[in-house]
Coordinates of C-alpha atoms in Angstrom, one line a residue:
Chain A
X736 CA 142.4 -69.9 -1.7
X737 CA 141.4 -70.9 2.3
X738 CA 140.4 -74.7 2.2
X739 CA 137.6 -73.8 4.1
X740 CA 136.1 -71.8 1.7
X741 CA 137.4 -73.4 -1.1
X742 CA 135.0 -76.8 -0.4
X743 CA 132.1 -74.5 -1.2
X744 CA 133.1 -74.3 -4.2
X745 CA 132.9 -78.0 -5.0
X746 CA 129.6 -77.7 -3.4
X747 CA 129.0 -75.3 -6.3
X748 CA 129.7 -77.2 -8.7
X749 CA 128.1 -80.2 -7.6
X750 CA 124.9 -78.0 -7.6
X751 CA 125.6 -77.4 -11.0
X752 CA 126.3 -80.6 -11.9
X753 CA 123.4 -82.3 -10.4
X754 CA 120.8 -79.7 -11.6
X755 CA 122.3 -80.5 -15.5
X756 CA 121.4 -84.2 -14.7
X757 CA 117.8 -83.8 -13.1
X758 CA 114.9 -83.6 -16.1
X759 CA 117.3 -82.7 -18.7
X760 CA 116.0 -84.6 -21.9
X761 CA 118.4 -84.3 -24.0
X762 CA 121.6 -86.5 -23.5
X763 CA 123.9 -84.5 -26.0
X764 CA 122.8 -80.7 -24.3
X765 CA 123.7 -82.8 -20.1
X766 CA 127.1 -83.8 -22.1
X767 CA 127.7 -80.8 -23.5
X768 CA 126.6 -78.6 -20.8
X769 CA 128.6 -80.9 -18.4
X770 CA 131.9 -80.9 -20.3
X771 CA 132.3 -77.5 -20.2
X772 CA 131.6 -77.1 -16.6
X773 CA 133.9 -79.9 -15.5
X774 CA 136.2 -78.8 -17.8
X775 CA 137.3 -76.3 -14.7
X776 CA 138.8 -72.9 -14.4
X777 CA 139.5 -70.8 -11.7
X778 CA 136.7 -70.9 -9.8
X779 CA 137.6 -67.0 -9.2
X780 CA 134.0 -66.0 -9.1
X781 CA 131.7 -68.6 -6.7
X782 CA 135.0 -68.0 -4.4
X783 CA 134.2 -64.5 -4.3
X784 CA 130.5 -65.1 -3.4
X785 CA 131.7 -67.1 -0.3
X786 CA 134.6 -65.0 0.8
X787 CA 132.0 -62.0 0.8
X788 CA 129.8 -63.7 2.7
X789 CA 132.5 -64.6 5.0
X790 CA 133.1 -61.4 5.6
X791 CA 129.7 -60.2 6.6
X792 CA 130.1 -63.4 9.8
X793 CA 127.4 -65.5 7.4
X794 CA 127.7 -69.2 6.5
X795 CA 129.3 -68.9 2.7
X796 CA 126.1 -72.4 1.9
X797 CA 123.9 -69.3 1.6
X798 CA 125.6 -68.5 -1.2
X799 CA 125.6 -71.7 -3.3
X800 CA 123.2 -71.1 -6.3
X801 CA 124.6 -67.4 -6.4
X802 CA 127.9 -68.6 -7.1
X803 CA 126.6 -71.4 -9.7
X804 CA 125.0 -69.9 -11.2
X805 CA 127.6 -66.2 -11.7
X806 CA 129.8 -70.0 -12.3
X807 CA 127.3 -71.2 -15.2
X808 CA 127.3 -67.4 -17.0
X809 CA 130.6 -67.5 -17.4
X810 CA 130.9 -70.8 -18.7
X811 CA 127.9 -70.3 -21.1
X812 CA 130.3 -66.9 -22.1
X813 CA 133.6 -69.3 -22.9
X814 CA 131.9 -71.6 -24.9
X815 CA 130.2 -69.1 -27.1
X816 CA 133.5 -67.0 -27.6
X817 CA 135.5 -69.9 -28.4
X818 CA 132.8 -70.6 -31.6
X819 CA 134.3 -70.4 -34.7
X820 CA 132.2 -67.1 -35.3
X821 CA 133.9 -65.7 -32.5
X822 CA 137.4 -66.4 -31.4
X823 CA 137.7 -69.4 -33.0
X824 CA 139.4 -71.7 -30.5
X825 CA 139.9 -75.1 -30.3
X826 CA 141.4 -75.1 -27.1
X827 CA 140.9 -74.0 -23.8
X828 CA 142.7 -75.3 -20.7
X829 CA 144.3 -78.0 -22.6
X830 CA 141.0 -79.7 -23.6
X831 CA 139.2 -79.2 -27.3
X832 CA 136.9 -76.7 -26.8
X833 CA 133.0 -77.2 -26.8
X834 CA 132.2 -77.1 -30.2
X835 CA 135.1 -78.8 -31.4
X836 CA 133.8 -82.0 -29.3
X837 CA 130.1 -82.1 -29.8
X838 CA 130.1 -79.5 -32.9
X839 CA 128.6 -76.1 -33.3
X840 CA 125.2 -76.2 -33.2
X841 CA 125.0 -78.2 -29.7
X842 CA 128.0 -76.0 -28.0
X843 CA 125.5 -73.3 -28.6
X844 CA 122.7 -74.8 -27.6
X845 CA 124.6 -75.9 -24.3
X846 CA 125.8 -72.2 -24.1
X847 CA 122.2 -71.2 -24.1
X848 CA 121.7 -74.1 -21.5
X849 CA 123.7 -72.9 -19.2
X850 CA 122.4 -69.5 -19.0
X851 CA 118.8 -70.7 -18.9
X852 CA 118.9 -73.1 -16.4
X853 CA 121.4 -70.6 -14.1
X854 CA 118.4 -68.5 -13.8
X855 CA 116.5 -71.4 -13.2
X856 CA 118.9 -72.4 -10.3
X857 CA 118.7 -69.3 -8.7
X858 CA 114.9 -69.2 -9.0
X859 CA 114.6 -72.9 -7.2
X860 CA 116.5 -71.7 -4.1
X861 CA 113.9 -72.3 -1.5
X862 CA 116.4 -71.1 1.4
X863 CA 116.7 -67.8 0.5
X864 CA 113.3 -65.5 0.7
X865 CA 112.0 -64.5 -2.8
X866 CA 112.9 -61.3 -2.3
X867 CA 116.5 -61.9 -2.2
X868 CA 116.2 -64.2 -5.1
X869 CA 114.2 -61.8 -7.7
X870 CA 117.2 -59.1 -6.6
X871 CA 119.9 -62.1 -7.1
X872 CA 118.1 -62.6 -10.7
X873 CA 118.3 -59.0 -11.8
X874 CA 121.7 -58.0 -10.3
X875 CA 123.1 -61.4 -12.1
X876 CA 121.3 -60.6 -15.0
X877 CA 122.3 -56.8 -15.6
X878 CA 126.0 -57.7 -15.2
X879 CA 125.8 -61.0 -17.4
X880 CA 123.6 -58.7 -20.3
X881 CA 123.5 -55.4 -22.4
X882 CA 125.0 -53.0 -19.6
X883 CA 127.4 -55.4 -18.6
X884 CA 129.2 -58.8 -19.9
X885 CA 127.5 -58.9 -23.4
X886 CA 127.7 -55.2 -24.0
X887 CA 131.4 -55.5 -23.2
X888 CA 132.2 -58.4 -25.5
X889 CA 130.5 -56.5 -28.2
X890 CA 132.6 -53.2 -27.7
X891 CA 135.8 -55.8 -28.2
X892 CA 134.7 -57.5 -31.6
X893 CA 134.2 -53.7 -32.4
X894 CA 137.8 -53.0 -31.5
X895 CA 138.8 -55.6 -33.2
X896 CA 141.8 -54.0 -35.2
X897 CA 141.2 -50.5 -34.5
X898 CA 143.5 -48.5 -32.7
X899 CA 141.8 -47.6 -29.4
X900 CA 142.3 -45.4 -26.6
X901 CA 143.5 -46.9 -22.8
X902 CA 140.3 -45.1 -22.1
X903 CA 138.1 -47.5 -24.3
X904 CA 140.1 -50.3 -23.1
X905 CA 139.2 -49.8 -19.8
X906 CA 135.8 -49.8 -20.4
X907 CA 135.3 -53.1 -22.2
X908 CA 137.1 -54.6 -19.5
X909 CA 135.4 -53.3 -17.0
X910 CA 131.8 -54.9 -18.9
X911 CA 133.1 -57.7 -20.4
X912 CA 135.2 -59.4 -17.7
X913 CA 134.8 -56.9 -14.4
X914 CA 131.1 -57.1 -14.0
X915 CA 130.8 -60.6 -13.7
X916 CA 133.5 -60.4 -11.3
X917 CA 131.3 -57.8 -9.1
X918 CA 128.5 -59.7 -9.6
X919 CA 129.4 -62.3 -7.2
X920 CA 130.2 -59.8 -4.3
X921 CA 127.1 -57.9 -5.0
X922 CA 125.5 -61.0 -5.0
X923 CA 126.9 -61.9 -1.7
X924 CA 126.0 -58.5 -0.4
X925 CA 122.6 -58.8 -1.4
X926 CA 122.3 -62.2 0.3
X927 CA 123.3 -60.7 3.4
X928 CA 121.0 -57.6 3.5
X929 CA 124.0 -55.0 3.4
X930 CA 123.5 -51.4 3.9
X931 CA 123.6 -49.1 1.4
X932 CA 127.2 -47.9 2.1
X933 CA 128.5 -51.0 2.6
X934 CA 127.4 -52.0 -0.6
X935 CA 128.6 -49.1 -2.4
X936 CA 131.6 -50.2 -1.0
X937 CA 131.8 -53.5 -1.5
X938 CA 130.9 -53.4 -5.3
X939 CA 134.0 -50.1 -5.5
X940 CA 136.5 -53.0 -4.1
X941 CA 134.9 -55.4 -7.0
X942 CA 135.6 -52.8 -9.0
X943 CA 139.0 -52.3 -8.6
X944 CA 139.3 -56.1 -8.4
X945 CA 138.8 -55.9 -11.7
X946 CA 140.9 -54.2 -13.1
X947 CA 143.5 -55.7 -11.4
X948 CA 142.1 -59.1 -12.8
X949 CA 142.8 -57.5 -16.1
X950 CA 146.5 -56.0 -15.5
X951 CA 147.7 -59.5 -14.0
X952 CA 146.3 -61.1 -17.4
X953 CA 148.0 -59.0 -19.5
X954 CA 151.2 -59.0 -17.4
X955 CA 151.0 -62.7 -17.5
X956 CA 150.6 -63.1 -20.9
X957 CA 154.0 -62.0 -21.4
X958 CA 156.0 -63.0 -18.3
X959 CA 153.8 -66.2 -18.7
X960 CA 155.6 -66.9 -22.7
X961 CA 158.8 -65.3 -21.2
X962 CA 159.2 -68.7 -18.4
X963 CA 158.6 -70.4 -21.6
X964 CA 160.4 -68.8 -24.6
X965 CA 162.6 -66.2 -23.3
X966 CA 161.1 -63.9 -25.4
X967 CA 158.4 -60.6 -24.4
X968 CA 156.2 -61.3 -26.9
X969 CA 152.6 -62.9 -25.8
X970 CA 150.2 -63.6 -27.6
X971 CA 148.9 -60.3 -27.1
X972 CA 151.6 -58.6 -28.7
X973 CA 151.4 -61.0 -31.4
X974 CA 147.8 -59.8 -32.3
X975 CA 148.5 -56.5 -31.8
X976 CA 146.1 -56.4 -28.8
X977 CA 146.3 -53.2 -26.9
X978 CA 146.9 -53.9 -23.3
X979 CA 148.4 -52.4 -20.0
X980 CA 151.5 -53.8 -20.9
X981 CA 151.5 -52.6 -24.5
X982 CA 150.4 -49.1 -23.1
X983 CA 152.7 -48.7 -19.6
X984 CA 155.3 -51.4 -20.5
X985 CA 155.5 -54.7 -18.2
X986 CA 157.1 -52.3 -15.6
X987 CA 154.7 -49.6 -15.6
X988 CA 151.6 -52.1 -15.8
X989 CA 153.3 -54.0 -12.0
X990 CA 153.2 -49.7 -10.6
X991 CA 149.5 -49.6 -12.0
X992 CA 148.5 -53.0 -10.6
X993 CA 150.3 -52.3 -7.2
X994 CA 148.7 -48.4 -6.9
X995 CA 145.3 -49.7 -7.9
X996 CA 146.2 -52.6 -4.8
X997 CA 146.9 -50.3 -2.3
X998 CA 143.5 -48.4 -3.2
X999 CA 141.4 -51.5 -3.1
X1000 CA 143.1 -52.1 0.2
X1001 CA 142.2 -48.3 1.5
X1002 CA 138.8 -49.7 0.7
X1003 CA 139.0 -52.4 3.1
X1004 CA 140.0 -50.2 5.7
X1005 CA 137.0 -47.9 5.3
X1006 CA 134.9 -51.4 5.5
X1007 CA 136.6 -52.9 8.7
X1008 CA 134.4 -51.3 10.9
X1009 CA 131.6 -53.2 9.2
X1010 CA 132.8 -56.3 7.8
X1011 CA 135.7 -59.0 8.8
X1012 CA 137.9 -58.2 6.0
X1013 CA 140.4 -60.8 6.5
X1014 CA 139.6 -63.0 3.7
X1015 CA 138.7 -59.8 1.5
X1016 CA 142.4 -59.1 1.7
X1017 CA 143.6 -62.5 0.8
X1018 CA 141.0 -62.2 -2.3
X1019 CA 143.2 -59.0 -3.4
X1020 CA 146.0 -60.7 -2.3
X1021 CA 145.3 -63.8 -4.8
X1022 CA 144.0 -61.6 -7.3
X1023 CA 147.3 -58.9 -7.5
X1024 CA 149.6 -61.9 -7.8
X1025 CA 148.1 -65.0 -9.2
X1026 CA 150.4 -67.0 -11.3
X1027 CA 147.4 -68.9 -13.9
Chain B
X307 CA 93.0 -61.4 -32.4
X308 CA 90.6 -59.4 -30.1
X309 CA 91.3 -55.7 -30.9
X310 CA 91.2 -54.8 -27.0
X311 CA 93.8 -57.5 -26.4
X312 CA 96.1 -57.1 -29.2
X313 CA 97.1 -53.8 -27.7
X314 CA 98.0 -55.4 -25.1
X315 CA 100.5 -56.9 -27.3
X316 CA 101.7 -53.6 -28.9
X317 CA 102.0 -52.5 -25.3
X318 CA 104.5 -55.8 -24.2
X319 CA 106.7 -54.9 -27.8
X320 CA 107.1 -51.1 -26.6
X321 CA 108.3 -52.5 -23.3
X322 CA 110.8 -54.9 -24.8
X323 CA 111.8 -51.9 -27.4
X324 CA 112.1 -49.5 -24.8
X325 CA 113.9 -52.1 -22.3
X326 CA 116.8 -52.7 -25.1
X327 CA 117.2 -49.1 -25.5
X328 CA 117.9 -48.6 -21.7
X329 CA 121.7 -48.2 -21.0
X330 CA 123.2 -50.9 -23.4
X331 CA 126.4 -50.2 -23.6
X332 CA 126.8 -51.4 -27.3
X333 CA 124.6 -49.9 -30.5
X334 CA 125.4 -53.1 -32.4
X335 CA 123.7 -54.9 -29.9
X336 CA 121.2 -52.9 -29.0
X337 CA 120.8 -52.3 -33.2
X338 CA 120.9 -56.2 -33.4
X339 CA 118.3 -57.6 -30.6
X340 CA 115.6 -54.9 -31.6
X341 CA 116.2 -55.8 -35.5
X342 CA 114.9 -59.3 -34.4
X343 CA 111.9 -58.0 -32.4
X344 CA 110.9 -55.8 -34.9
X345 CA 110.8 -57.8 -37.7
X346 CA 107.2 -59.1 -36.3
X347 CA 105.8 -62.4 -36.1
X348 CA 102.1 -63.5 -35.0
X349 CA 102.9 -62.8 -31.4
X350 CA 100.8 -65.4 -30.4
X351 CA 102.7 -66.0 -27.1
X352 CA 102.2 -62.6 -26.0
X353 CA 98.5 -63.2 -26.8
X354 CA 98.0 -65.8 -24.6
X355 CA 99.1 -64.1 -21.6
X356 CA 96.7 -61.8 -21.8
X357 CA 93.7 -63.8 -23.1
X358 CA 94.6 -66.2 -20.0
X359 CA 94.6 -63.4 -17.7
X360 CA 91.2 -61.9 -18.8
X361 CA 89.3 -65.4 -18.4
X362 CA 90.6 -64.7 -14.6
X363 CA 88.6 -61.3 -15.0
X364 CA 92.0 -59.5 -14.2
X365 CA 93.6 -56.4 -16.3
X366 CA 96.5 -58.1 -18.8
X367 CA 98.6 -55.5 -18.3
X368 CA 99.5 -57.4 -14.9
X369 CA 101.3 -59.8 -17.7
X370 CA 103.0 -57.2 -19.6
X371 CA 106.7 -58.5 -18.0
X372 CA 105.6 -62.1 -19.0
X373 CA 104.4 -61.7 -22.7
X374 CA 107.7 -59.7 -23.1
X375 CA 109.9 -62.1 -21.3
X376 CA 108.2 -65.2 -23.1
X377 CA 108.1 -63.4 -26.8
X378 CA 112.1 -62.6 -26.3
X379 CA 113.1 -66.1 -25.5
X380 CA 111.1 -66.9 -28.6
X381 CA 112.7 -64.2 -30.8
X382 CA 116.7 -65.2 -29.1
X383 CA 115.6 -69.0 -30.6
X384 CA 114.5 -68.0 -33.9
X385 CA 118.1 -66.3 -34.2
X386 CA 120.1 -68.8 -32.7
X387 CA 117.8 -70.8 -35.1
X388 CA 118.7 -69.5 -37.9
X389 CA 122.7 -69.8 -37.7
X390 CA 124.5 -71.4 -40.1
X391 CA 125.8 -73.9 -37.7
X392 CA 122.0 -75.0 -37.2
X393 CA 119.2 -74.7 -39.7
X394 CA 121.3 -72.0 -41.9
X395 CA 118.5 -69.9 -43.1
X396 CA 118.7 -66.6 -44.8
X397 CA 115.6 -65.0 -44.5
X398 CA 112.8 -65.2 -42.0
X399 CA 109.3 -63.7 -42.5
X400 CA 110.6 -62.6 -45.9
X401 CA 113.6 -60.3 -44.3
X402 CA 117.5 -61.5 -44.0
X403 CA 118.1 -63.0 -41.2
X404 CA 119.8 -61.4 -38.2
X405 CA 123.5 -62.9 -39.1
X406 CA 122.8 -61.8 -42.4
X407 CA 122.6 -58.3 -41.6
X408 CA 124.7 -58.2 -38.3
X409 CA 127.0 -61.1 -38.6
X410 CA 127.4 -64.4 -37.3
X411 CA 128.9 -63.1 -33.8
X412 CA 126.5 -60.3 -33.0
X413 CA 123.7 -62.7 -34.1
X414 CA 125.1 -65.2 -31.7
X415 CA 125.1 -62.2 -29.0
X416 CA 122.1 -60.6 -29.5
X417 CA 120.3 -64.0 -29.0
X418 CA 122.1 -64.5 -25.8
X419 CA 121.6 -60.9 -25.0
X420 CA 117.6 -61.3 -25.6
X421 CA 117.7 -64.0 -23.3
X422 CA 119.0 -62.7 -20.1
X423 CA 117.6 -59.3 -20.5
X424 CA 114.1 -61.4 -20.7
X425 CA 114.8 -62.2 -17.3
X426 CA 115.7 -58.9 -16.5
X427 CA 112.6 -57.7 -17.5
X428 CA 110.2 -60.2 -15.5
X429 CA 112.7 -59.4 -12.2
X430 CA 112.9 -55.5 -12.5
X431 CA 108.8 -55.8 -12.9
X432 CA 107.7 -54.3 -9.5
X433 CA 104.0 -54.1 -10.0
X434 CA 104.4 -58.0 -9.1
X435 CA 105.1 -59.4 -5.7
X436 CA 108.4 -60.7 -5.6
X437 CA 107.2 -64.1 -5.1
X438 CA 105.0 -64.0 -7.9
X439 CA 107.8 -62.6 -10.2
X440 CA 110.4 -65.6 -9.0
X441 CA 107.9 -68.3 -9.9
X442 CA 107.5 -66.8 -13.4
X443 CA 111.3 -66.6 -13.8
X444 CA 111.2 -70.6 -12.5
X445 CA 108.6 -71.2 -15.0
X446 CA 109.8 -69.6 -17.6
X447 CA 113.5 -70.6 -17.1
X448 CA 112.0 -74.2 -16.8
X449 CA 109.9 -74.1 -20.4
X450 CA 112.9 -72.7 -22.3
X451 CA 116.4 -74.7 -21.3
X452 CA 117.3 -78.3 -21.0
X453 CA 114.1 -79.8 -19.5
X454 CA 111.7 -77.8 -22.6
X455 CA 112.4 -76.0 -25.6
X456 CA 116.3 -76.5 -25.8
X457 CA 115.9 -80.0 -25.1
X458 CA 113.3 -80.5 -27.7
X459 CA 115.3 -78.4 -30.1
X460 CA 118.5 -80.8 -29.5
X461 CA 116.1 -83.8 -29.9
X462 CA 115.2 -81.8 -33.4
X463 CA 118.6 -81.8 -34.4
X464 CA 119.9 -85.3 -33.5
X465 CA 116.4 -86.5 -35.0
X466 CA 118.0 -85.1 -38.3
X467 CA 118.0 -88.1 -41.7
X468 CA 116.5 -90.8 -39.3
X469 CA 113.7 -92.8 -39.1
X470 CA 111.8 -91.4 -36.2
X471 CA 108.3 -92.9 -34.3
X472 CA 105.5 -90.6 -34.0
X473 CA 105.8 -90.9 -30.6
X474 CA 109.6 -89.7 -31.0
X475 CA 107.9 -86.8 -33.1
X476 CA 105.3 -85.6 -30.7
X477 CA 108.1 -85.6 -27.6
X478 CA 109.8 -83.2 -30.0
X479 CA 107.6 -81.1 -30.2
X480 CA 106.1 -80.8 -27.3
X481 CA 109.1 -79.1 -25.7
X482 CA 110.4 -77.7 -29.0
X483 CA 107.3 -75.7 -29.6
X484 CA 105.0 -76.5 -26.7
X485 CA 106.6 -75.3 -23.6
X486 CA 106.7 -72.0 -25.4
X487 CA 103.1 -72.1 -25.9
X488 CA 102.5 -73.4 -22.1
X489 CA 104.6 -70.7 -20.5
X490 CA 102.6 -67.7 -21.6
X491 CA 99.5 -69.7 -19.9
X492 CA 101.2 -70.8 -17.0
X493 CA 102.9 -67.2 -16.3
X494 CA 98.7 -65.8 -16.2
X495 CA 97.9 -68.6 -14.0
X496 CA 100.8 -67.4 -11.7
X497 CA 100.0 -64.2 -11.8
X498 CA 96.5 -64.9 -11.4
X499 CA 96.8 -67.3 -8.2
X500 CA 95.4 -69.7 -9.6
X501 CA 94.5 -72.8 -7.5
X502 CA 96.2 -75.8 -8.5
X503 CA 93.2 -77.9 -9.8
X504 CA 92.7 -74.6 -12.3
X505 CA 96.5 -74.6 -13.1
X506 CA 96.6 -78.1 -13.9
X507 CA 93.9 -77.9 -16.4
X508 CA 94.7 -74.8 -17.9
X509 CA 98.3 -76.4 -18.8
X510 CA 96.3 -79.4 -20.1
X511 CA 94.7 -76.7 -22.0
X512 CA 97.9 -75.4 -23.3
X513 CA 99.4 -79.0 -24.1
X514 CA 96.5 -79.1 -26.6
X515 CA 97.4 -76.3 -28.2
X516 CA 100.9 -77.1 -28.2
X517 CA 99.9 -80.1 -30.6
X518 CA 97.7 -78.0 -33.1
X519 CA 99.7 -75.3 -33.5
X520 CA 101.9 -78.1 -34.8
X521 CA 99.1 -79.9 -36.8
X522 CA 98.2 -76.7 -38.6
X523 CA 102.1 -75.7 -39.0
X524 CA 102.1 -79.2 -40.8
X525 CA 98.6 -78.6 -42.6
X526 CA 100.0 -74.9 -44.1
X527 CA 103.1 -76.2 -45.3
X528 CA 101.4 -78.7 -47.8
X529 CA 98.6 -76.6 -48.3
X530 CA 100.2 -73.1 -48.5
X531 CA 102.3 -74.2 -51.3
X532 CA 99.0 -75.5 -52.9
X533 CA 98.2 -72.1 -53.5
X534 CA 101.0 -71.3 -55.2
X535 CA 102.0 -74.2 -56.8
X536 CA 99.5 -76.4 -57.0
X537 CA 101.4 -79.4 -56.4
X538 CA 100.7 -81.3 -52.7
X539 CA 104.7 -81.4 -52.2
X540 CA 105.9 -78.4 -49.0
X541 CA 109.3 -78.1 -48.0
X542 CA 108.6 -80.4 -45.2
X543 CA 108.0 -83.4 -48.2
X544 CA 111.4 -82.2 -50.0
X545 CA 113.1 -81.6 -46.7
X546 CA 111.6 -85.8 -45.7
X547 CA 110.7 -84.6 -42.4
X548 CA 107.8 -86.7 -40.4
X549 CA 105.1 -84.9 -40.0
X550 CA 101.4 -85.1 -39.0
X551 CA 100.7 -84.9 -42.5
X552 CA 103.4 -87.5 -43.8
X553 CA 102.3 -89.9 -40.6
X554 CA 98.1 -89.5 -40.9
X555 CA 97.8 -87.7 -44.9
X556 CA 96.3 -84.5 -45.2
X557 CA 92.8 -85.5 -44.6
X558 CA 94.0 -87.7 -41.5
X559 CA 96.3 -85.2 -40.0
X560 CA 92.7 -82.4 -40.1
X561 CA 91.1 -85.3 -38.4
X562 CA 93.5 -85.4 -35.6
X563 CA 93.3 -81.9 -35.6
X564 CA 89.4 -81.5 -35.4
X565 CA 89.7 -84.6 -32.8
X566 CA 92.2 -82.4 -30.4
X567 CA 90.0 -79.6 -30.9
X568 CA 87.0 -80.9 -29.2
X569 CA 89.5 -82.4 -26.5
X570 CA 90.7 -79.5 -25.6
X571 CA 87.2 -78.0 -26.1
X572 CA 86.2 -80.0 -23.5
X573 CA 89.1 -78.8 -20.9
X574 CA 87.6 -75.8 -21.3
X575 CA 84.1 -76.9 -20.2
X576 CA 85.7 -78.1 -17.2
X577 CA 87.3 -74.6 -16.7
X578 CA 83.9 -72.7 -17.4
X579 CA 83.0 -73.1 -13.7
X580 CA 86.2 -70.9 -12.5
X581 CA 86.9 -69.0 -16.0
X582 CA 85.3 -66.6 -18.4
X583 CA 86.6 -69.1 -20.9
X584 CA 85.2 -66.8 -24.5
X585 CA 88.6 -65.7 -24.9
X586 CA 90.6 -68.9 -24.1
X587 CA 87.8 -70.5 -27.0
X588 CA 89.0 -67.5 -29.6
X589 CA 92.6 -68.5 -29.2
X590 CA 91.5 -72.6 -29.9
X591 CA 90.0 -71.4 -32.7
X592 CA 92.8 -69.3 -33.8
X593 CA 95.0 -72.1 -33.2
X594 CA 93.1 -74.5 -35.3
X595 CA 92.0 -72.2 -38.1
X596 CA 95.1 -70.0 -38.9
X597 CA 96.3 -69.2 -42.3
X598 CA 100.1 -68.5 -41.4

């Protein structure tokens, strides 16, 4: 990530922090709320908001409660599939997960907190016009809900132990972890008043963006175990998971990630006329060989 | 209810119904968040968008996105609610409860589902101004998450086998139950423009009601089992929550009631200058006099 941009993302999730503080009247939900937001992660997605805005010559501060609030969903989405009900973990980046520290019924109230008050965050923005808001609020909303992030985590309980196809595969990846990865660079687009092609675009790059998120995860999860075991099995292959490994082996899922790179990058190209795609490619970049 | 309103509120469940039907990717979910709606309730929420909006002489379908946003949060809480990591329960209005029928994690999804696609709803609304429809999603946001009802519900839960004050008891509920009850008010009085003298006593208004619904929710449960049993022990007395009934008696806690009433008759007075208050006196009285 470019230090530059990479401070807005601790302006992020100060925002975040700070509005979990401010009027909150229970101390357990700021806690809980809190934990799993410090907690950390990538930061993948408010990165994306300010790269995209980047690219468009803007000021990536524009882009603050966008990117905490895409930051919040997905954070509110973790600590509701690590519930016992769901995945049942108990950890997640090394730390106890939510509900293991403040039990189950406040890690979903705290999941329910996050996703409130990210709308609410978005909604308070007084330096963006309202119009650009109410569009933020229902591009963040479609991706995070039925036709997006919760519709695709549905389709994967369903597929839970069923053989599928690579073609229903690709479609609960593309809802339950690609849209909230578009969201943030439609989000950014929005924010900047892009044109309709532009957009198009833009959100056809996230797309691809992806699925390359997706590929790398699934590559990693066995050359990840490999650094450490010597053996290919992940934990994918251990629950049977199908993946883009399983399907192409580890050698055919590197071709598919580095053919779906060079179309994101022909992408770019048709967008250079518009946009300062520098940092666009260094996103693609990070996101094609990322190592966590 | 008045018949010419209560349409209103057949009109904002169609929208919801037809809103959840609209490209969700996943029948369990879609199956799952209408199960909920459908299964009814007094829709009082709903209700007082519209009765609000008509003492401001305007048509209530200009709150249809409101009642609908406001009466989804309430529906995601009930199932949330209901979870066996919260208050467990296995029926509600005398059907199994949505994890009974659906499961634990498509309960725990269709609740989240519910509440972003409320604010879906309230952002895609373009019959309002896009300023209008941000302050409702700042309002609304702000009654349900950590500084109202899921605040007041974690407040519920920590409050759980302990001693509490009345005092402790009425902060409870006034963001467990009354923000819920404010928002549909405040939302009219958004939409509605109200000046600020108006909104302030209007959500005096609301506060009021907040409180009685809670009296008479105490009042029934002794009282409804009466009529069954005959004995003056509810599930609140077995359970050993406080309540208005447990703090004040039963005669006491009809006092307090009768006592609010004329307060929050006289709120109304003050309003009678600005408002056609008749229906806004219907829903006190529905408030006060309610049998479930």
């Amino acid at each position: 990530m470019n230090k530059d941009l990479k401070q807005y993302n601790e302006k992020a999730e100060n925002l975040i922090l700070e509005h979990l503080s401010g009027g909150n009247i229970s101390d357990v939900i700021r806690k809980a709320s809190t934990y799993s937001v410090e907690a950390g992660g990538k930061r993948f997605r408010p990165y994306l908001v300010f790269a995209t805005l980047k690219s468009f010559g803007l000021d990536p501060a524009a882009g603050l409660s966008a990117a905490a609030a895409v930051e919040m969903i997905h954070t509110y989405s973790l600590i509701h599939d690590d519930l016992p009900a769901m995945d049942d973990d108990d950890y997640r980046r090394g730390k106890p997960t939510n509900h293991k520290v403040y039990g189950e019924a406040a890690a979903i109230l705290a999941g329910d907190n996050l996703l409130t008050e990210s709308f609410n965050i978005l909604a308070q923005d007084e330096a963006l016009d309202a119009d650009i808001r109410i569009r933020l609020v229902q591009a963040i909303s479609a991706a995070a809900g039925q036709t997006g992030m919760i519709g695709g985590q549905m389709l994967d309980i369903d597929a839970e132990g069923k053989d599928i196809t690579m073609d229903e595969l690709v479609l609960i990846h593309r809802h339950k972890t690609g849209r909230l990865i578009s969201a943030p660079i439609e989000s950014a687009a929005i924010i900047a008043g892009a044109d309709d092609d532009t957009k198009a675009l833009l959100l056809r790059f996230a797309e691809y963006l992806g699925i390359l998120f997706q590929i790398r995860d699934d590559i990693l999860d066995v050359e990840g175990d490999m650094s450490k075991t010597g053996k290919l099995s992940g934990s994918d292959a251990r629950k049977g998971k199908v993946t883009y490994v399983s399907t192409y082996g580890l050698n055919g899922a590197k071709e598919q990630l580095d053919l779906l790179k060079v179309e994101a990058e022909g992408i770019l190209e048709s967008l250079s006329s518009k946009l300062d795609t520098g940092e666009l490619y260094s996103v693609l970049e990070m996101f094609a060989v990322r190592e966590q």
